[in-house]
Coordinates of C-alpha atoms in Angstrom, one line a residue:
M1 CA 16.3 -75.1 -20.4
K2 CA 12.8 -74.3 -19.3
L3 CA 11.3 -72.5 -16.3
K4 CA 7.8 -73.7 -15.6
P5 CA 5.1 -71.1 -15.0
E6 CA 4.8 -69.9 -11.5
Y7 CA 1.1 -69.6 -10.5
R8 CA 0.2 -67.0 -7.9
L9 CA -2.2 -67.9 -5.1
G10 CA -5.8 -68.3 -6.3
A11 CA -8.9 -67.5 -4.3
V12 CA -10.0 -64.0 -3.4
I13 CA -7.0 -62.3 -2.0
L14 CA -6.6 -58.6 -1.1
T15 CA -3.0 -57.7 -1.5
T16 CA -1.5 -54.5 0.0
L17 CA 1.4 -53.2 -2.1
V18 CA 3.8 -50.4 -1.1
M19 CA 5.2 -49.7 -4.6
S20 CA 8.7 -48.5 -5.4
T21 CA 8.6 -49.1 -9.2
A22 CA 10.6 -46.9 -11.6
S23 CA 10.2 -45.9 -15.2
P24 CA 11.8 -48.3 -17.7
A25 CA 14.3 -45.6 -18.7
A26 CA 15.4 -45.0 -15.1
E27 CA 15.2 -48.7 -14.1
K28 CA 17.5 -49.9 -16.8
D29 CA 19.8 -48.7 -19.5
K30 CA 18.3 -50.0 -22.7
K31 CA 21.7 -50.1 -24.3
E32 CA 22.7 -53.0 -22.1
A33 CA 20.8 -55.4 -24.2
E34 CA 22.8 -54.3 -27.3
E35 CA 26.1 -54.8 -25.5
S36 CA 25.4 -58.6 -25.1
P37 CA 25.3 -61.0 -28.0
V38 CA 22.5 -62.9 -26.2
K39 CA 19.1 -62.1 -27.8
V40 CA 15.7 -62.0 -26.2
S41 CA 12.3 -62.4 -27.9
I42 CA 8.9 -61.9 -26.3
Q43 CA 5.7 -63.4 -27.6
G44 CA 2.1 -63.0 -26.5
A45 CA 2.5 -59.4 -25.1
E46 CA 1.3 -56.2 -26.7
P47 CA 4.2 -53.8 -27.6
S48 CA 4.1 -51.5 -24.6
L49 CA 4.0 -54.5 -22.2
A50 CA 6.8 -56.3 -24.1
D51 CA 9.0 -53.2 -23.9
N52 CA 8.4 -52.9 -20.2
L53 CA 9.2 -56.6 -19.6
R54 CA 12.4 -56.2 -21.6
A55 CA 13.3 -53.2 -19.5
Y56 CA 12.8 -55.0 -16.2
L57 CA 14.9 -58.1 -17.2
P58 CA 18.2 -58.5 -15.3
S59 CA 21.2 -57.1 -17.1
L60 CA 22.4 -59.2 -20.0
R61 CA 25.8 -57.6 -19.9
N62 CA 27.6 -60.5 -18.3
L63 CA 26.1 -63.2 -20.5
K64 CA 28.2 -64.3 -23.4
C65 CA 27.8 -66.9 -26.2
E66 CA 30.2 -69.2 -24.3
S67 CA 28.4 -68.8 -20.9
P68 CA 27.8 -72.2 -19.3
A69 CA 24.3 -73.7 -19.1
E70 CA 24.3 -73.3 -15.3
R71 CA 24.8 -69.5 -15.7
I72 CA 22.0 -69.4 -18.2
E73 CA 19.7 -71.3 -15.8
R74 CA 20.5 -69.0 -12.9
Y75 CA 19.6 -66.0 -15.2
I76 CA 16.2 -67.5 -16.0
V77 CA 15.4 -68.1 -12.3
S78 CA 16.4 -64.5 -11.5
A79 CA 14.3 -63.2 -14.4
Q80 CA 10.9 -64.6 -13.0
P81 CA 10.3 -62.0 -10.2
K82 CA 11.5 -59.2 -12.5
L83 CA 9.0 -60.2 -15.2
T84 CA 6.3 -60.2 -12.6
K85 CA 7.2 -56.7 -11.5
G86 CA 7.3 -55.5 -15.1
A87 CA 3.9 -56.9 -15.8
E88 CA 2.4 -55.5 -12.6
A89 CA 3.8 -52.1 -13.4
M90 CA 1.6 -52.1 -16.5
G91 CA -1.6 -53.3 -14.6
Y92 CA -1.2 -57.1 -15.4
F93 CA -1.3 -58.7 -12.0
A94 CA -2.3 -62.2 -13.2
A95 CA 0.3 -62.5 -15.9
K96 CA 2.1 -65.9 -16.4
F97 CA 5.5 -66.4 -18.1
E98 CA 7.3 -69.3 -19.7
M99 CA 11.0 -68.6 -20.4
N100 CA 13.1 -70.9 -22.5
S101 CA 16.7 -70.8 -23.6
A102 CA 18.2 -72.4 -26.7
R103 CA 21.4 -72.3 -28.8
Q104 CA 21.0 -70.3 -32.1
S105 CA 23.9 -69.5 -34.4
N106 CA 26.4 -70.6 -31.9
C107 CA 25.0 -68.3 -29.2
W108 CA 22.4 -68.3 -26.5
A109 CA 18.9 -66.9 -27.1
F110 CA 15.9 -66.5 -24.8
N111 CA 12.3 -66.8 -25.7
I112 CA 9.6 -65.6 -23.3
V113 CA 6.0 -66.6 -23.8
V114 CA 3.5 -64.4 -22.0
E115 CA 0.0 -65.0 -20.9
P116 CA -0.9 -61.4 -19.7
G117 CA -4.4 -62.1 -18.4
P118 CA -6.8 -59.3 -17.6
T119 CA -5.6 -55.9 -16.5
V120 CA -6.4 -54.4 -13.0
T121 CA -8.3 -51.1 -13.1
V122 CA -8.6 -48.5 -10.4
A123 CA -12.0 -48.5 -8.6
K124 CA -11.2 -45.6 -6.3
S125 CA -8.5 -43.1 -5.5
N126 CA -8.3 -41.6 -2.0
I127 CA -5.9 -38.7 -2.2
R128 CA -5.5 -36.4 0.8
I129 CA -3.1 -33.5 1.4
T130 CA -3.0 -32.0 4.9
G131 CA -0.8 -29.6 6.8
E132 CA 0.1 -25.9 6.5
G133 CA 0.8 -26.1 2.8
A134 CA -2.4 -28.0 1.8
K135 CA -4.1 -24.8 0.5
L136 CA -1.0 -23.5 -1.3
E137 CA -1.6 -23.2 -5.1
D138 CA 1.2 -25.6 -5.9
F139 CA -0.3 -28.5 -3.9
V140 CA -3.9 -27.6 -4.9
Q141 CA -2.8 -27.8 -8.6
I142 CA -1.1 -31.3 -8.0
A143 CA -4.2 -32.6 -6.1
S144 CA -6.5 -31.4 -8.9
N145 CA -4.7 -33.8 -11.3
P146 CA -4.9 -37.3 -9.5
P147 CA -2.9 -40.1 -11.0
Y148 CA -6.0 -42.1 -12.0
V149 CA -9.6 -41.7 -13.0
T150 CA -12.1 -44.4 -12.2
D151 CA -11.7 -47.6 -14.3
E152 CA -8.3 -46.6 -15.6
V153 CA -5.7 -49.3 -16.0
L154 CA -3.4 -49.4 -12.9
V155 CA -0.1 -48.4 -14.5
T156 CA 1.9 -47.9 -11.3
Q157 CA 4.4 -45.4 -12.8
K158 CA 1.6 -42.8 -12.7
Y159 CA 1.3 -43.4 -9.0
E160 CA 5.0 -43.0 -8.5
D161 CA 5.1 -39.9 -10.7
F162 CA 2.3 -38.4 -8.5
K163 CA 4.2 -39.1 -5.3
T164 CA 7.4 -37.6 -6.8
S165 CA 5.5 -34.4 -7.8
L166 CA 4.4 -34.0 -4.2
T167 CA 7.8 -34.6 -2.7
R168 CA 9.5 -32.3 -5.2
A169 CA 7.0 -29.5 -4.5
A170 CA 7.5 -29.9 -0.8
S171 CA 11.3 -29.8 -1.2
R172 CA 11.2 -26.8 -3.5
L173 CA 8.9 -24.8 -1.2
G174 CA 10.6 -25.5 2.0
Y175 CA 8.3 -28.1 3.6
F176 CA 11.3 -30.3 4.6
D177 CA 9.3 -32.2 7.3
A178 CA 6.7 -33.4 4.8
E179 CA 5.9 -37.1 4.8
F180 CA 3.5 -39.8 3.5
V181 CA 1.3 -40.8 6.4
E182 CA -0.3 -43.4 4.1
R183 CA 0.8 -44.7 0.7
E184 CA -0.6 -47.9 -0.6
I185 CA -2.3 -49.6 -3.5
Q186 CA -4.7 -52.4 -2.5
V187 CA -5.2 -54.8 -5.4
N188 CA -7.9 -57.5 -5.6
I189 CA -6.6 -59.7 -8.3
D190 CA -9.8 -61.8 -8.7
A191 CA -12.0 -58.8 -8.9
G192 CA -9.5 -57.1 -11.2
Q193 CA -9.8 -53.8 -9.2
A194 CA -7.5 -51.6 -7.1
V195 CA -7.9 -48.9 -4.5
V196 CA -5.3 -46.2 -4.2
N197 CA -4.8 -44.6 -0.7
L198 CA -2.4 -41.7 -0.4
H199 CA -2.2 -39.2 2.5
F200 CA 0.5 -36.5 2.3
E201 CA 1.2 -34.3 5.3
T202 CA 3.2 -31.1 4.4
G203 CA 4.2 -30.0 7.9
K204 CA 5.5 -26.5 8.5
R205 CA 7.2 -24.3 5.9
Y206 CA 10.8 -23.2 6.5
Q207 CA 12.1 -19.7 5.8
F208 CA 15.4 -18.4 4.5
G209 CA 17.8 -17.6 7.3
Q210 CA 20.9 -15.5 7.3
V211 CA 22.3 -14.8 3.8
D212 CA 26.1 -14.7 3.6
V213 CA 27.7 -13.5 0.3
E214 CA 31.3 -14.1 -0.6
Q215 CA 32.4 -11.6 -3.3
D216 CA 35.0 -8.9 -3.9
V217 CA 33.5 -6.7 -6.7
L218 CA 30.6 -4.6 -5.2
A219 CA 30.4 -2.5 -2.1
S220 CA 27.8 -3.9 0.3
K221 CA 25.4 -1.0 -0.3
Y222 CA 25.3 -1.8 -4.0
L223 CA 25.4 -5.5 -3.6
K224 CA 22.0 -5.3 -1.9
R225 CA 20.5 -4.2 -5.2
Y226 CA 21.3 -7.6 -6.6
L227 CA 20.0 -9.7 -3.6
R228 CA 16.5 -11.1 -3.9
V229 CA 16.9 -13.8 -1.2
E230 CA 16.3 -12.3 2.2
A231 CA 16.1 -13.6 5.8
G232 CA 12.6 -14.3 6.9
K233 CA 11.1 -14.9 3.4
D234 CA 9.4 -18.3 2.7
Y235 CA 11.9 -20.8 1.4
D236 CA 11.6 -21.4 -2.4
S237 CA 14.4 -23.1 -4.3
D238 CA 13.2 -21.3 -7.5
E239 CA 14.1 -18.1 -5.8
L240 CA 17.6 -19.4 -5.2
L241 CA 17.9 -20.3 -8.9
R242 CA 16.7 -16.8 -9.9
Q243 CA 19.2 -15.3 -7.5
Q244 CA 22.0 -17.3 -9.1
R245 CA 21.0 -16.2 -12.6
L246 CA 20.8 -12.5 -11.6
L247 CA 24.3 -12.5 -10.2
E248 CA 25.6 -14.5 -13.2
N249 CA 23.9 -12.1 -15.7
S250 CA 25.4 -9.1 -14.0
G251 CA 28.7 -9.8 -15.7
Y252 CA 30.7 -9.3 -12.6
Y253 CA 31.2 -13.0 -11.8
S254 CA 32.4 -15.9 -13.8
D255 CA 30.9 -18.5 -11.4
V256 CA 28.1 -18.3 -8.7
Q257 CA 27.4 -21.1 -6.3
I258 CA 24.4 -20.9 -3.9
S259 CA 23.8 -23.5 -1.2
S260 CA 21.3 -23.9 1.6
N261 CA 23.0 -24.9 4.9
Y262 CA 20.5 -27.4 6.2
Q263 CA 22.9 -28.6 8.9
N264 CA 22.6 -25.2 10.7
V265 CA 18.8 -24.8 10.7
E266 CA 17.5 -22.7 13.6
N267 CA 13.9 -22.0 14.3
N268 CA 12.9 -23.4 10.9
R269 CA 15.2 -21.0 9.2
V270 CA 17.7 -22.2 6.6
P271 CA 21.0 -20.2 6.2
V272 CA 22.0 -19.4 2.7
E273 CA 25.6 -19.2 1.4
I274 CA 26.5 -17.5 -1.8
K275 CA 30.0 -17.9 -3.2
T276 CA 31.2 -16.1 -6.3
L277 CA 34.3 -16.0 -8.5
R278 CA 35.0 -12.6 -10.0
N279 CA 35.0 -12.4 -13.8
K280 CA 37.8 -11.0 -15.9
R281 CA 37.5 -7.3 -15.6
Y282 CA 38.0 -6.5 -19.3
A283 CA 36.6 -8.2 -22.4
Y284 CA 37.5 -7.4 -26.0
T285 CA 35.5 -7.9 -29.2
G286 CA 36.4 -7.6 -32.9
K287 CA 34.8 -8.1 -36.3
L288 CA 36.3 -8.0 -39.8
A289 CA 34.2 -7.6 -42.9
Y290 CA 34.8 -6.8 -46.6
A291 CA 32.7 -5.2 -49.3
S292 CA 33.9 -4.4 -52.8
D293 CA 32.9 -0.7 -52.5
D294 CA 34.1 0.1 -49.0
G295 CA 37.0 -2.3 -48.8
F296 CA 37.8 -3.7 -45.4
T297 CA 35.7 -2.8 -42.4
I298 CA 37.3 -3.2 -38.9
E299 CA 35.2 -3.1 -35.7
G300 CA 36.7 -3.4 -32.2
G301 CA 35.5 -2.8 -28.7
M302 CA 36.5 -3.1 -25.1
N303 CA 34.1 -3.8 -22.3
A304 CA 35.0 -3.0 -18.6
R305 CA 32.6 -5.2 -16.7
W306 CA 32.9 -2.9 -13.7
V307 CA 34.6 0.4 -13.3
N308 CA 34.2 0.8 -9.5
D309 CA 32.7 -0.9 -6.5
K310 CA 29.3 0.7 -7.5
G311 CA 29.2 -1.7 -10.4
H312 CA 29.3 0.9 -13.1
K313 CA 30.3 -0.4 -16.6
L314 CA 32.1 1.0 -19.6
D315 CA 31.9 0.0 -23.3
T316 CA 34.1 1.5 -25.9
A317 CA 33.9 0.9 -29.7
L318 CA 35.7 1.7 -32.9
L319 CA 34.6 1.3 -36.5
Y320 CA 36.8 2.1 -39.4
T321 CA 36.3 1.5 -43.1
Q322 CA 39.0 1.5 -45.8
S323 CA 37.0 4.1 -47.6
G324 CA 37.6 6.7 -44.9
Y325 CA 34.7 6.4 -42.5
L326 CA 35.6 6.5 -38.8
K327 CA 33.2 6.1 -35.8
T328 CA 34.3 5.9 -32.2
G329 CA 32.8 6.5 -28.8
F330 CA 32.0 5.0 -25.4
K331 CA 29.0 4.1 -23.3
Y332 CA 29.0 4.5 -19.6
I333 CA 26.3 2.4 -17.8
V334 CA 25.0 2.9 -14.3
P335 CA 22.9 0.1 -12.9
L336 CA 19.8 1.3 -11.0
W337 CA 17.6 0.0 -8.2
E338 CA 16.6 -3.2 -10.0
P339 CA 19.8 -3.7 -12.1
E340 CA 18.4 -6.8 -13.9
H341 CA 15.7 -4.6 -15.4
E342 CA 16.9 -1.0 -15.6
Y343 CA 20.0 1.2 -15.9
A344 CA 21.0 4.7 -16.9
G345 CA 23.6 5.4 -19.6
V346 CA 25.7 8.1 -21.1
D347 CA 26.7 7.7 -24.8
V348 CA 29.3 9.7 -26.5
S349 CA 30.1 9.2 -30.1
W350 CA 32.2 10.9 -32.8
I351 CA 31.9 10.3 -36.6
K352 CA 34.3 11.6 -39.2
S353 CA 34.2 10.8 -42.9
K354 CA 35.5 12.1 -46.2
D355 CA 34.4 11.4 -49.7
T356 CA 35.8 12.7 -53.0
I357 CA 34.4 12.5 -56.6
D358 CA 35.0 14.1 -59.9
F359 CA 31.9 16.1 -60.9
E360 CA 32.0 16.9 -64.7
G361 CA 35.7 17.4 -64.5
I362 CA 35.6 19.4 -61.3
P363 CA 37.1 17.9 -58.1
L364 CA 34.5 17.7 -55.3
A365 CA 35.0 16.6 -51.7
T366 CA 32.6 16.3 -48.7
Y367 CA 33.7 16.3 -45.1
L368 CA 31.5 15.2 -42.2
D369 CA 32.2 15.8 -38.6
Q370 CA 29.5 14.7 -36.2
R371 CA 29.5 14.7 -32.4
K372 CA 26.7 13.3 -30.1
L373 CA 26.1 13.2 -26.4
E374 CA 23.2 11.2 -25.2
F375 CA 21.6 10.5 -21.8
N376 CA 19.3 7.6 -21.6
Y377 CA 17.2 5.5 -19.3
N378 CA 16.8 1.8 -20.2
R379 CA 14.5 -0.9 -18.9
R380 CA 13.8 -4.5 -19.8
T381 CA 10.3 -5.7 -19.4
E382 CA 9.2 -9.2 -18.2
S383 CA 8.5 -10.1 -21.8
D384 CA 12.1 -9.3 -22.7
W385 CA 11.5 -6.0 -24.5
Q386 CA 14.4 -3.6 -24.2
Q387 CA 13.0 0.0 -23.9
T388 CA 14.9 3.2 -23.9
A389 CA 14.0 6.9 -23.4
F390 CA 16.7 9.4 -24.4
I391 CA 17.8 13.0 -24.9
S392 CA 20.5 13.5 -27.4
F393 CA 22.6 16.6 -28.1
F394 CA 23.7 16.4 -31.7
E395 CA 26.1 18.6 -33.6
E396 CA 27.0 18.1 -37.2
K397 CA 29.5 20.0 -39.3
F398 CA 29.2 19.3 -43.0
R399 CA 31.5 20.9 -45.6
L400 CA 31.4 20.7 -49.3
V401 CA 34.6 21.7 -51.2
I402 CA 34.3 22.4 -54.9
D403 CA 37.4 23.2 -56.9
G404 CA 39.0 24.5 -53.7
E405 CA 36.0 26.6 -52.6
S406 CA 34.5 25.5 -49.2
I407 CA 30.7 25.6 -48.5
P408 CA 29.9 24.8 -44.8
D409 CA 26.6 23.6 -43.5
N410 CA 26.4 23.2 -39.7
T411 CA 23.5 21.8 -37.7
Q412 CA 22.7 21.6 -34.0
L413 CA 19.8 19.5 -32.6
T414 CA 18.5 18.4 -29.2
L415 CA 16.6 15.2 -29.9
L416 CA 14.2 13.5 -27.6
G417 CA 13.1 10.0 -28.3
V418 CA 12.3 6.4 -27.4
R419 CA 13.5 3.1 -28.7
A420 CA 12.3 -0.5 -28.3
S421 CA 13.8 -3.8 -29.4
K422 CA 13.4 -7.5 -28.9
T423 CA 15.2 -10.6 -30.2
K424 CA 13.7 -14.1 -29.8
A425 CA 15.8 -17.0 -31.0
T426 CA 16.2 -20.7 -30.3
D427 CA 20.0 -20.2 -30.0
P428 CA 22.1 -17.0 -29.9
L429 CA 24.8 -18.2 -32.3
Y430 CA 23.0 -20.6 -34.6
P431 CA 19.2 -20.1 -34.2
E432 CA 16.9 -22.4 -36.1
R433 CA 13.9 -20.1 -35.6
G434 CA 13.5 -16.6 -34.4
W435 CA 12.9 -13.0 -35.0
R436 CA 14.2 -9.5 -34.2
F437 CA 12.4 -6.2 -34.1
S438 CA 13.5 -2.7 -33.3
G439 CA 11.8 0.7 -33.5
E440 CA 12.8 4.3 -32.8
L441 CA 10.9 7.6 -32.7
K442 CA 12.8 10.9 -32.1
G443 CA 12.2 14.6 -32.7
A444 CA 13.6 18.1 -32.2
H445 CA 12.1 21.6 -32.0
K446 CA 13.6 25.0 -32.7
S447 CA 12.5 26.2 -29.3
V448 CA 14.7 23.6 -27.6
L449 CA 18.4 24.2 -28.5
S450 CA 17.9 23.1 -32.1
D451 CA 18.3 24.7 -35.5
D452 CA 15.5 22.8 -37.1
T453 CA 12.1 21.2 -36.2
L454 CA 11.7 17.6 -37.3
M455 CA 10.4 14.2 -36.3
Q456 CA 11.7 10.8 -37.5
T457 CA 10.7 7.2 -37.0
R458 CA 12.3 3.9 -38.1
L459 CA 11.3 0.3 -37.9
D460 CA 13.5 -2.8 -38.6
A461 CA 12.5 -6.4 -38.5
K462 CA 14.0 -9.8 -39.3
Y463 CA 12.5 -13.3 -39.4
L464 CA 14.3 -16.7 -39.6
H465 CA 12.8 -20.2 -40.1
T466 CA 14.5 -23.5 -40.6
F467 CA 12.7 -26.4 -42.3
D468 CA 12.9 -30.1 -41.5
N469 CA 15.6 -30.6 -44.2
Q470 CA 17.7 -27.8 -42.5
A471 CA 17.1 -25.4 -45.3
K472 CA 16.6 -21.9 -44.0
V473 CA 14.7 -18.8 -45.1
I474 CA 15.5 -15.3 -43.8
A475 CA 13.3 -12.3 -44.4
R476 CA 14.0 -8.8 -43.3
G477 CA 12.7 -5.3 -43.9
A478 CA 13.0 -1.7 -42.8
L479 CA 10.8 1.4 -43.0
G480 CA 11.7 5.0 -42.2
A481 CA 9.9 8.3 -42.4
T482 CA 10.8 11.9 -41.5
W483 CA 8.6 15.0 -41.1
V484 CA 10.5 18.3 -41.4
E485 CA 9.1 21.8 -40.9
Q486 CA 8.8 23.6 -44.2
D487 CA 11.5 26.1 -43.5
S488 CA 13.8 23.5 -41.8
L489 CA 16.5 21.5 -43.5
M490 CA 17.2 17.7 -43.2
P491 CA 20.5 17.3 -41.4
Q492 CA 22.9 15.2 -43.6
S493 CA 23.5 12.4 -41.2
L494 CA 19.9 12.0 -40.1
G495 CA 18.7 11.5 -43.6
F496 CA 18.2 7.9 -44.9
T497 CA 20.4 6.2 -47.4
T498 CA 20.6 2.5 -48.4
G499 CA 22.6 0.1 -50.4
G500 CA 25.3 -2.3 -49.3
Q501 CA 25.8 -5.4 -47.2
D502 CA 23.1 -5.1 -44.6
S503 CA 20.5 -3.4 -46.8
V504 CA 20.4 -3.8 -50.6
R505 CA 23.2 -6.0 -51.9
G506 CA 24.3 -5.3 -55.5
F507 CA 25.0 -1.7 -54.8
D508 CA 27.7 0.3 -53.1
S509 CA 27.2 1.2 -49.4
N510 CA 24.8 4.1 -48.9
T511 CA 24.7 5.0 -52.6
L512 CA 20.9 4.8 -52.9
G513 CA 19.2 8.0 -52.0
E514 CA 18.3 11.5 -53.2
L515 CA 20.9 13.3 -55.3
D516 CA 22.0 16.9 -54.8
E517 CA 22.8 19.4 -57.6
Y518 CA 26.3 17.9 -57.8
G519 CA 25.1 14.3 -58.2
E520 CA 26.1 13.4 -54.6
V521 CA 23.8 11.1 -52.6
T522 CA 22.2 13.0 -49.7
G523 CA 20.1 11.8 -46.8
A524 CA 16.4 11.3 -47.8
K525 CA 13.3 11.7 -45.7
N526 CA 12.0 8.2 -46.2
L527 CA 13.3 4.7 -46.4
I528 CA 12.0 1.3 -47.5
V529 CA 14.1 -2.0 -47.7
T530 CA 13.0 -5.6 -48.2
S531 CA 15.1 -8.8 -48.5
L532 CA 14.4 -12.5 -48.9
E533 CA 17.1 -15.1 -48.6
Y534 CA 17.1 -18.9 -48.9
E535 CA 19.9 -21.2 -47.7
Y536 CA 20.2 -24.9 -48.5
P537 CA 22.7 -27.2 -46.7
V538 CA 25.4 -28.8 -48.9
T539 CA 27.3 -30.4 -46.1
E540 CA 27.0 -30.3 -42.3
K541 CA 28.9 -27.0 -42.1
V542 CA 28.5 -25.5 -45.6
S543 CA 25.3 -24.0 -47.1
A544 CA 24.5 -22.4 -50.4
A545 CA 22.4 -19.2 -50.5
V546 CA 20.4 -17.2 -53.0
F547 CA 18.8 -13.9 -52.2
A548 CA 17.0 -10.8 -53.6
D549 CA 17.1 -7.4 -52.0
A550 CA 15.1 -4.3 -52.9
G551 CA 15.1 -0.8 -51.4
S552 CA 15.1 2.9 -51.8
A553 CA 15.7 6.2 -49.9
F554 CA 13.5 9.0 -51.2
N555 CA 11.6 12.2 -50.2
D556 CA 8.2 11.6 -51.7
W557 CA 6.1 8.5 -50.9
G558 CA 4.2 9.1 -54.1
D559 CA 7.3 9.1 -56.3
Y560 CA 10.0 6.5 -55.6
K561 CA 11.6 3.5 -57.4
L562 CA 12.8 0.3 -55.7
N563 CA 16.3 -0.6 -56.6
V564 CA 16.7 -4.4 -56.9
G565 CA 19.8 -6.5 -56.3
A566 CA 20.2 -10.3 -56.3
G567 CA 22.9 -12.8 -55.9
V568 CA 24.3 -16.0 -54.5
G569 CA 26.4 -16.9 -51.5
V570 CA 28.1 -19.4 -49.3
R571 CA 27.6 -19.9 -45.6
Y572 CA 30.1 -21.7 -43.3
K573 CA 29.4 -22.7 -39.7
S574 CA 32.5 -21.5 -37.8
P575 CA 32.9 -21.6 -33.9
L576 CA 32.4 -17.8 -33.9
G577 CA 29.2 -17.9 -35.9
P578 CA 28.2 -18.0 -39.6
V579 CA 30.8 -16.9 -42.1
R580 CA 29.0 -15.3 -45.2
L581 CA 30.5 -14.8 -48.7
D582 CA 28.1 -13.1 -51.1
L583 CA 28.2 -12.1 -54.8
A584 CA 25.5 -9.7 -55.9
V585 CA 24.6 -7.6 -58.9
P586 CA 21.9 -4.9 -59.5
K587 CA 19.0 -5.9 -61.6
D588 CA 19.6 -3.2 -64.2
D589 CA 23.3 -3.9 -64.7
T590 CA 24.3 -7.6 -64.2
K591 CA 27.9 -6.8 -65.1
D592 CA 28.3 -4.6 -62.0
L593 CA 29.5 -7.4 -59.5
H594 CA 29.8 -6.7 -55.8
F595 CA 31.5 -8.9 -53.2
Y596 CA 30.6 -9.1 -49.5
F597 CA 32.1 -10.9 -46.5
S598 CA 30.8 -10.9 -42.9
L599 CA 30.9 -12.9 -39.7
G600 CA 28.3 -13.1 -37.0
P601 CA 24.9 -14.5 -35.9
D602 CA 21.8 -14.4 -38.2
L603 CA 19.7 -12.5 -35.6

């Protein structure tokens, strides 16, 4: 069957078009063609035009190999105006088409021969925006980027996209009466030129009206701290979105729905309704890890998302290792005036540990009992840096028992300091790229409720990058330094040690540091740690890893030795995050094998 070319009116004709074209992706699901056995070939059109013509064709979904000839003929007739629109959308207003059907391999096939003709270019664009919002930055920015420049091919999608950007901006900013006073494209086919006329009137801007909030967690006085949408403010749908995120991120609510009640607009004010569903009040966390030196490590925690109607929060935590290390405590959080950015906190912690060794045939045991009370102020900057200023009251009781004789060493400090940290990652659980940085500076002076005068700083960083083949490299490092007054002592628990799963693998946990007269590792003044790891995917969920770590804790920057460990590992992508299994040995003793297990995100 054959449809003869349909020739458009000749002569000099000025056609006025009110366009309503859509992008090929929106106009038609490209998968439709794949769902029909009937094939379509297009000849004589450059690739972008051919793709657009194919997108504008009527659906092939209902055409089958056994479809009767009459059905095929009706399809060809219906395709002609669609092809014309598809060509005009690309600037070809004089295109001609010849569409044939034939039987091939026991099925129908269409062949479309295209004579595209010359394209129409834009001779002039008359773009006007008037009304109260005309000088608003959003509309000025849109107007400064018109859809066409002079002599550009008239691809009508650009015209439609420009109109859409205007209507979306008007809707977002509350210009609900905005309208197109004029919208047309005048095309002179014989001259091959077009004139674009577009006049957009913004009308008046609406404001937010009464804000009603349905929630049962916070008292009204404290709820106001979380409300950013207020009656009388200019309407902006982005503000509604920010309001929703603020309430969701508070942790109090599992679902937040915000709607504008357009039906009840009064005096250009749009009422706002906020409906919330309270979250579960308590959340629990847990982590299990294993290292060959410490045995199993168990971490657990409980988070009370709110303690009272003021929105106060409580976090409790417990960490216990099979080797006898216990750390427990809680953090009480008080949201402040801008709770999304700042809060005050009280941290209480207690650490208790015991270690025993045999020193030249003499039994030796160390006992540590540390208590800390900290008051802190925390704020998050617009660039997502978490900043903390704190004052910490620190008491440490250290006791050394040698062959039954006890030697105590008690320390009390009042530390003032600051912390800063930031994590940037493409995904919180399985990031492909990202980094993490944290730093702390703190100090104490004998004149302020302290036994010693000292200052200490520490920096930690981690970087992750994933290559195109999904291989991954992870680099991390740490630096620490302490200044202690000449007649002061370094408190045991403030000193640096390293070695173990999160520092230098191939060594027992915290066994790298300065040694005392009994051969026991004590806290050192300075710290340096580096690590480089490479992961290569074996399957979709399993990767193999190789790594090398180096580090040391020491007192003199001019005299230290880096301890090096290396090993191999396996990574498994579980629903809870990466599961890591590592085997590592120290460089100087490759028979000393250490095993590590952990679960959690890379950053």
